[in-house]
């Protein structure tokens, strides 16, 4: 399906990969006198509207931060809710995503406190959608950027230990190959909602040269138009990657 023309967006410069920090569910709920968990539930509509908007725009890679390695520190009731909620969301939505040509993947640790049943559903969903190529939707779930780097270092150390890799051969590509999704392009654009200006351990290695767009919108209020606004802002930016700007060279 060809991407749609979206006003103010240059279709030839749509970012390859947009990563989103879906933040502000708790505050959205509290402002309405609801429980924090009702904010998480309301975030589902935001996510699937953003997915629609991403597909319409022709985005190939979208990654969403669903649960961080630090989120285990939240009250047990909220953690339990989030585990069950993410599981049910997957079960309810995976056929629809599959029919739309979306490949669903997960990055993060699948060990520790993540219930085995949830891991099974993750694996089943990845297998179901593995051959889809229209867009890859990656859930960062029990994900931490530092954990990802620690896991990469451990895997590299094992190869050194087994005599398959010489320490002086380790370079940036070696590290890239040991991340959770080695084939995933670095995000061009990171969007964070709810007016927070921080990274919160998201894709630390991968965002070395990403553009950041922050919005005050709380995640449950986010819609495809907000995604398109972020892409419009992205298209105004000049990316330099450490070089000099166009026309600035001597
Ligand atoms: C983001 O919303 C969802 C998760 C972190 C799982 P929050 O729950 O962080 O909402 P706020 O930031 O407390 O408003
Ligand atoms: C980041 O949001 C994690 C997710 C959106 C899943 P947090 O709400 O956990 O981040 P902090 O605590 O405000 O930094
Ligand atoms: Mg938050």
GROMACS .gro file of C-alpha atoms and ligand atoms in nm:
model
  279
    1UNK     CA    1   0.000   0.000   0.000
    2UNK     CA    2   0.147   0.334  -0.106
    3UNK     CA    3   0.197   0.598   0.165
    4UNK     CA    4  -0.055   0.883   0.169
    5UNK     CA    5   0.034   1.242   0.100
    6UNK     CA    6   0.033   1.421   0.435
    7UNK     CA    7   0.023   1.799   0.435
    8UNK     CA    8   0.359   1.956   0.527
    9UNK     CA    9   0.549   1.627   0.520
   10UNK     CA   10   0.806   1.561   0.247
   11UNK     CA   11   0.749   1.193   0.159
   12UNK     CA   12   1.108   1.157   0.040
   13UNK     CA   13   1.243   1.254   0.384
   14UNK     CA   14   1.018   1.058   0.618
   15UNK     CA   15   1.244   0.929   0.898
   16UNK     CA   16   1.335   0.564   0.863
   17UNK     CA   17   1.289   0.497   1.234
   18UNK     CA   18   1.088   0.685   1.496
   19UNK     CA   19   1.125   0.581   1.861
   20UNK     CA   20   0.864   0.699   2.110
   21UNK     CA   21   0.870   0.733   2.489
   22UNK     CA   22   0.502   0.693   2.573
   23UNK     CA   23   0.496   0.898   2.894
   24UNK     CA   24   0.231   1.069   3.105
   25UNK     CA   25  -0.032   0.799   3.152
   26UNK     CA   26  -0.036   0.839   3.530
   27UNK     CA   27  -0.074   1.216   3.519
   28UNK     CA   28  -0.348   1.190   3.255
   29UNK     CA   29  -0.545   0.962   3.487
   30UNK     CA   30  -0.478   1.162   3.802
   31UNK     CA   31  -0.607   1.479   3.635
   32UNK     CA   32  -0.934   1.301   3.575
   33UNK     CA   33  -0.958   1.157   3.924
   34UNK     CA   34  -0.890   0.808   3.785
   35UNK     CA   35  -0.643   0.542   3.890
   36UNK     CA   36  -0.299   0.548   3.723
   37UNK     CA   37  -0.373   0.213   3.564
   38UNK     CA   38  -0.670   0.366   3.379
   39UNK     CA   39  -0.419   0.600   3.218
   40UNK     CA   40  -0.223   0.300   3.089
   41UNK     CA   41  -0.544   0.150   2.949
   42UNK     CA   42  -0.625   0.480   2.776
   43UNK     CA   43  -0.278   0.475   2.619
   44UNK     CA   44  -0.376   0.184   2.397
   45UNK     CA   45  -0.590   0.399   2.168
   46UNK     CA   46  -0.304   0.649   2.141
   47UNK     CA   47  -0.063   0.376   2.040
   48UNK     CA   48  -0.284   0.230   1.771
   49UNK     CA   49  -0.374   0.570   1.631
   50UNK     CA   50  -0.001   0.647   1.611
   51UNK     CA   51   0.055   0.312   1.436
   52UNK     CA   52  -0.215   0.404   1.180
   53UNK     CA   53  -0.052   0.742   1.127
   54UNK     CA   54   0.288   0.576   1.089
   55UNK     CA   55   0.154   0.337   0.825
   56UNK     CA   56  -0.019   0.620   0.638
   57UNK     CA   57   0.310   0.814   0.637
   58UNK     CA   58   0.506   0.515   0.511
   59UNK     CA   59   0.723   0.479   0.822
   60UNK     CA   60   0.926   0.157   0.815
   61UNK     CA   61   1.043   0.130   1.177
   62UNK     CA   62   0.865   0.241   1.492
   63UNK     CA   63   0.978   0.157   1.844
   64UNK     CA   64   0.776   0.226   2.159
   65UNK     CA   65   0.893   0.223   2.519
   66UNK     CA   66   0.637   0.008   2.701
   67UNK     CA   67   0.817  -0.095   3.021
   68UNK     CA   68   1.162  -0.003   3.147
   69UNK     CA   69   1.398  -0.205   3.365
   70UNK     CA   70   1.338   0.066   3.628
   71UNK     CA   71   0.958   0.038   3.612
   72UNK     CA   72   0.976  -0.269   3.839
   73UNK     CA   73   1.026  -0.018   4.121
   74UNK     CA   74   0.663   0.091   4.090
   75UNK     CA   75   0.392  -0.032   4.329
   76UNK     CA   76   0.331  -0.405   4.283
   77UNK     CA   77  -0.030  -0.350   4.173
   78UNK     CA   78   0.078  -0.121   3.892
   79UNK     CA   79   0.355  -0.359   3.781
   80UNK     CA   80   0.108  -0.649   3.776
   81UNK     CA   81  -0.141  -0.442   3.582
   82UNK     CA   82   0.122  -0.348   3.324
   83UNK     CA   83   0.229  -0.710   3.273
   84UNK     CA   84  -0.131  -0.825   3.222
   85UNK     CA   85  -0.222  -0.523   3.015
   86UNK     CA   86   0.069  -0.565   2.773
   87UNK     CA   87  -0.013  -0.934   2.743
   88UNK     CA   88  -0.380  -0.873   2.666
   89UNK     CA   89  -0.298  -0.592   2.423
   90UNK     CA   90  -0.076  -0.831   2.233
   91UNK     CA   91  -0.339  -1.104   2.219
   92UNK     CA   92  -0.615  -0.863   2.112
   93UNK     CA   93  -0.415  -0.674   1.853
   94UNK     CA   94  -0.173  -0.917   1.694
   95UNK     CA   95  -0.402  -1.050   1.422
   96UNK     CA   96  -0.495  -0.699   1.319
   97UNK     CA   97  -0.129  -0.590   1.311
   98UNK     CA   98  -0.045  -0.902   1.113
   99UNK     CA   99  -0.316  -0.828   0.856
  100UNK     CA  100  -0.176  -0.477   0.815
  101UNK     CA  101   0.167  -0.612   0.732
  102UNK     CA  102   0.328  -0.509   1.060
  103UNK     CA  103   0.618  -0.714   1.194
  104UNK     CA  104   0.603  -0.706   1.574
  105UNK     CA  105   0.922  -0.748   1.771
  106UNK     CA  106   1.042  -0.701   2.127
  107UNK     CA  107   1.367  -0.571   2.270
  108UNK     CA  108   1.451  -0.611   2.639
  109UNK     CA  109   1.529  -0.886   2.886
  110UNK     CA  110   1.296  -1.183   2.868
  111UNK     CA  111   1.422  -1.325   3.195
  112UNK     CA  112   1.379  -1.231   3.558
  113UNK     CA  113   1.038  -1.110   3.665
  114UNK     CA  114   0.867  -1.120   3.324
  115UNK     CA  115   0.603  -1.397   3.355
  116UNK     CA  116   0.681  -1.703   3.138
  117UNK     CA  117   0.336  -1.684   2.982
  118UNK     CA  118   0.407  -1.329   2.864
  119UNK     CA  119   0.736  -1.442   2.709
  120UNK     CA  120   0.546  -1.717   2.526
  121UNK     CA  121   0.299  -1.465   2.380
  122UNK     CA  122   0.589  -1.241   2.278
  123UNK     CA  123   0.757  -1.530   2.095
  124UNK     CA  124   0.430  -1.639   1.930
  125UNK     CA  125   0.358  -1.285   1.810
  126UNK     CA  126   0.709  -1.244   1.672
  127UNK     CA  127   0.675  -1.575   1.486
  128UNK     CA  128   0.326  -1.490   1.354
  129UNK     CA  129   0.439  -1.156   1.209
  130UNK     CA  130   0.802  -1.243   1.119
  131UNK     CA  131   0.753  -1.224   0.742
  132UNK     CA  132   0.577  -0.886   0.738
  133UNK     CA  133   0.776  -0.600   0.592
  134UNK     CA  134   0.546  -0.298   0.569
  135UNK     CA  135   0.656  -0.171   0.910
  136UNK     CA  136   0.845  -0.313   1.207
  137UNK     CA  137   0.683  -0.219   1.538
  138UNK     CA  138   0.925  -0.289   1.821
  139UNK     CA  139   0.815  -0.291   2.182
  140UNK     CA  140   1.088  -0.200   2.430
  141UNK     CA  141   0.965  -0.414   2.715
  142UNK     CA  142   1.165  -0.479   3.031
  143UNK     CA  143   1.413  -0.273   2.833
  144UNK     CA  144   1.700  -0.063   2.964
  145UNK     CA  145   1.975   0.088   2.753
  146UNK     CA  146   2.235   0.005   3.017
  147UNK     CA  147   2.105  -0.350   3.050
  148UNK     CA  148   2.128  -0.387   2.672
  149UNK     CA  149   2.492  -0.273   2.676
  150UNK     CA  150   2.572  -0.497   2.974
  151UNK     CA  151   2.416  -0.793   2.791
  152UNK     CA  152   2.618  -0.709   2.479
  153UNK     CA  153   2.943  -0.686   2.678
  154UNK     CA  154   2.870  -1.023   2.840
  155UNK     CA  155   2.807  -1.188   2.502
  156UNK     CA  156   3.125  -1.038   2.359
  157UNK     CA  157   3.326  -1.154   2.662
  158UNK     CA  158   3.197  -1.507   2.605
  159UNK     CA  159   3.323  -1.500   2.246
  160UNK     CA  160   3.661  -1.377   2.363
  161UNK     CA  161   3.667  -1.646   2.629
  162UNK     CA  162   3.587  -1.914   2.369
  163UNK     CA  163   3.875  -1.788   2.154
  164UNK     CA  164   3.642  -1.677   1.873
  165UNK     CA  165   3.720  -1.306   1.906
  166UNK     CA  166   4.040  -1.111   1.976
  167UNK     CA  167   3.995  -0.818   2.219
  168UNK     CA  168   4.175  -0.576   1.988
  169UNK     CA  169   3.922  -0.659   1.715
  170UNK     CA  170   3.632  -0.524   1.923
  171UNK     CA  171   3.496  -0.207   1.767
  172UNK     CA  172   3.166  -0.020   1.740
  173UNK     CA  173   3.035  -0.269   1.484
  174UNK     CA  174   3.103  -0.556   1.726
  175UNK     CA  175   2.890  -0.384   1.989
  176UNK     CA  176   2.617  -0.309   1.733
  177UNK     CA  177   2.602  -0.676   1.635
  178UNK     CA  178   2.536  -0.777   1.996
  179UNK     CA  179   2.245  -0.542   2.066
  180UNK     CA  180   1.895  -0.688   2.104
  181UNK     CA  181   1.800  -0.601   1.742
  182UNK     CA  182   2.122  -0.581   1.541
  183UNK     CA  183   1.936  -0.521   1.214
  184UNK     CA  184   1.734  -0.227   1.350
  185UNK     CA  185   1.847   0.108   1.208
  186UNK     CA  186   1.928   0.378   1.463
  187UNK     CA  187   1.629   0.603   1.535
  188UNK     CA  188   1.632   0.921   1.328
  189UNK     CA  189   1.377   1.076   1.559
  190UNK     CA  190   1.287   1.022   1.925
  191UNK     CA  191   0.955   1.162   2.048
  192UNK     CA  192   0.884   1.196   2.418
  193UNK     CA  193   0.544   1.302   2.547
  194UNK     CA  194   0.433   1.460   2.877
  195UNK     CA  195   0.682   1.746   2.893
  196UNK     CA  196   0.974   1.547   3.036
  197UNK     CA  197   1.314   1.625   2.889
  198UNK     CA  198   1.507   1.309   2.963
  199UNK     CA  199   1.612   0.982   2.807
  200UNK     CA  200   1.520   0.748   3.096
  201UNK     CA  201   1.756   0.472   2.978
  202UNK     CA  202   1.600   0.444   2.631
  203UNK     CA  203   1.813   0.324   2.337
  204UNK     CA  204   2.133   0.480   2.475
  205UNK     CA  205   2.365   0.338   2.210
  206UNK     CA  206   2.123   0.377   1.921
  207UNK     CA  207   2.033   0.745   1.977
  208UNK     CA  208   2.389   0.880   1.942
  209UNK     CA  209   2.278   1.106   1.653
  210UNK     CA  210   1.899   1.101   1.682
  211UNK     CA  211   1.690   1.417   1.671
  212UNK     CA  212   1.467   1.470   1.976
  213UNK     CA  213   1.119   1.621   1.977
  214UNK     CA  214   0.946   1.681   2.309
  215UNK     CA  215   0.577   1.753   2.345
  216UNK     CA  216   0.361   1.841   2.646
  217UNK     CA  217   0.082   1.612   2.523
  218UNK     CA  218   0.020   1.331   2.772
  219UNK     CA  219   0.047   0.992   2.605
  220UNK     CA  220  -0.326   0.894   2.623
  221UNK     CA  221  -0.410   1.216   2.432
  222UNK     CA  222  -0.150   1.148   2.159
  223UNK     CA  223  -0.288   1.091   1.807
  224UNK     CA  224  -0.145   1.048   1.457
  225UNK     CA  225  -0.149   1.426   1.408
  226UNK     CA  226   0.094   1.463   1.697
  227UNK     CA  227   0.324   1.209   1.530
  228UNK     CA  228   0.302   1.399   1.203
  229UNK     CA  229   0.377   1.727   1.388
  230UNK     CA  230   0.692   1.568   1.531
  231UNK     CA  231   0.796   1.455   1.182
  232UNK     CA  232   0.731   1.806   1.042
  233UNK     CA  233   0.959   1.946   1.314
  234UNK     CA  234   1.218   1.678   1.236
  235UNK     CA  235   1.214   1.778   0.871
  236UNK     CA  236   1.310   2.135   0.971
  237UNK     CA  237   1.623   2.016   1.149
  238UNK     CA  238   1.967   2.008   0.996
  239UNK     CA  239   2.146   1.687   1.086
  240UNK     CA  240   2.522   1.719   1.082
  241UNK     CA  241   2.664   1.399   1.234
  242UNK     CA  242   2.969   1.590   1.351
  243UNK     CA  243   3.046   1.750   1.016
  244UNK     CA  244   2.990   2.111   0.914
  245UNK     CA  245   2.661   2.237   0.772
  246UNK     CA  246   2.587   2.266   0.402
  247UNK     CA  247   2.757   2.576   0.262
  248UNK     CA  248   2.972   2.616   0.576
  249UNK     CA  249   3.278   2.443   0.434
  250UNK     CA  250   3.577   2.666   0.362
  251LIG     C1  251   0.418   0.593   3.094
  251LIG     O1  252   0.333   0.665   3.178
  251LIG     C2  253   0.390   0.444   3.098
  251LIG     C3  254   0.493   0.365   3.167
  251LIG     C4  255   0.604   0.412   3.218
  251LIG     C5  256   0.467   0.223   3.176
  251LIG     P1  257   0.367   0.686   3.330
  251LIG     O2  258   0.304   0.575   3.409
  251LIG     O3  259   0.514   0.703   3.350
  251LIG     O4  260   0.291   0.820   3.361
  251LIG     P2  261   0.344   0.941   3.450
  251LIG     O5  262   0.477   0.981   3.394
  251LIG     O6  263   0.354   0.891   3.590
  251LIG     O7  264   0.240   1.047   3.432
  252LIG     C1  265   1.001   0.586   3.069
  252LIG     O1  266   0.906   0.655   3.142
  252LIG     C2  267   0.958   0.444   3.051
  252LIG     C3  268   0.840   0.420   2.969
  252LIG     C4  269   0.772   0.511   2.906
  252LIG     C5  270   0.800   0.283   2.959
  252LIG     P1  271   0.916   0.672   3.300
  252LIG     O2  272   0.794   0.748   3.342
  252LIG     O3  273   0.938   0.539   3.363
  252LIG     O4  274   1.047   0.759   3.318
  252LIG     P2  275   1.091   0.854   3.438
  252LIG     O5  276   1.079   0.775   3.564
  252LIG     O6  277   0.997   0.969   3.437
  252LIG     O7  278   1.230   0.896   3.405
  253LIG    MG1  279   0.637   0.862   3.346
   0.00000   0.00000   0.00000
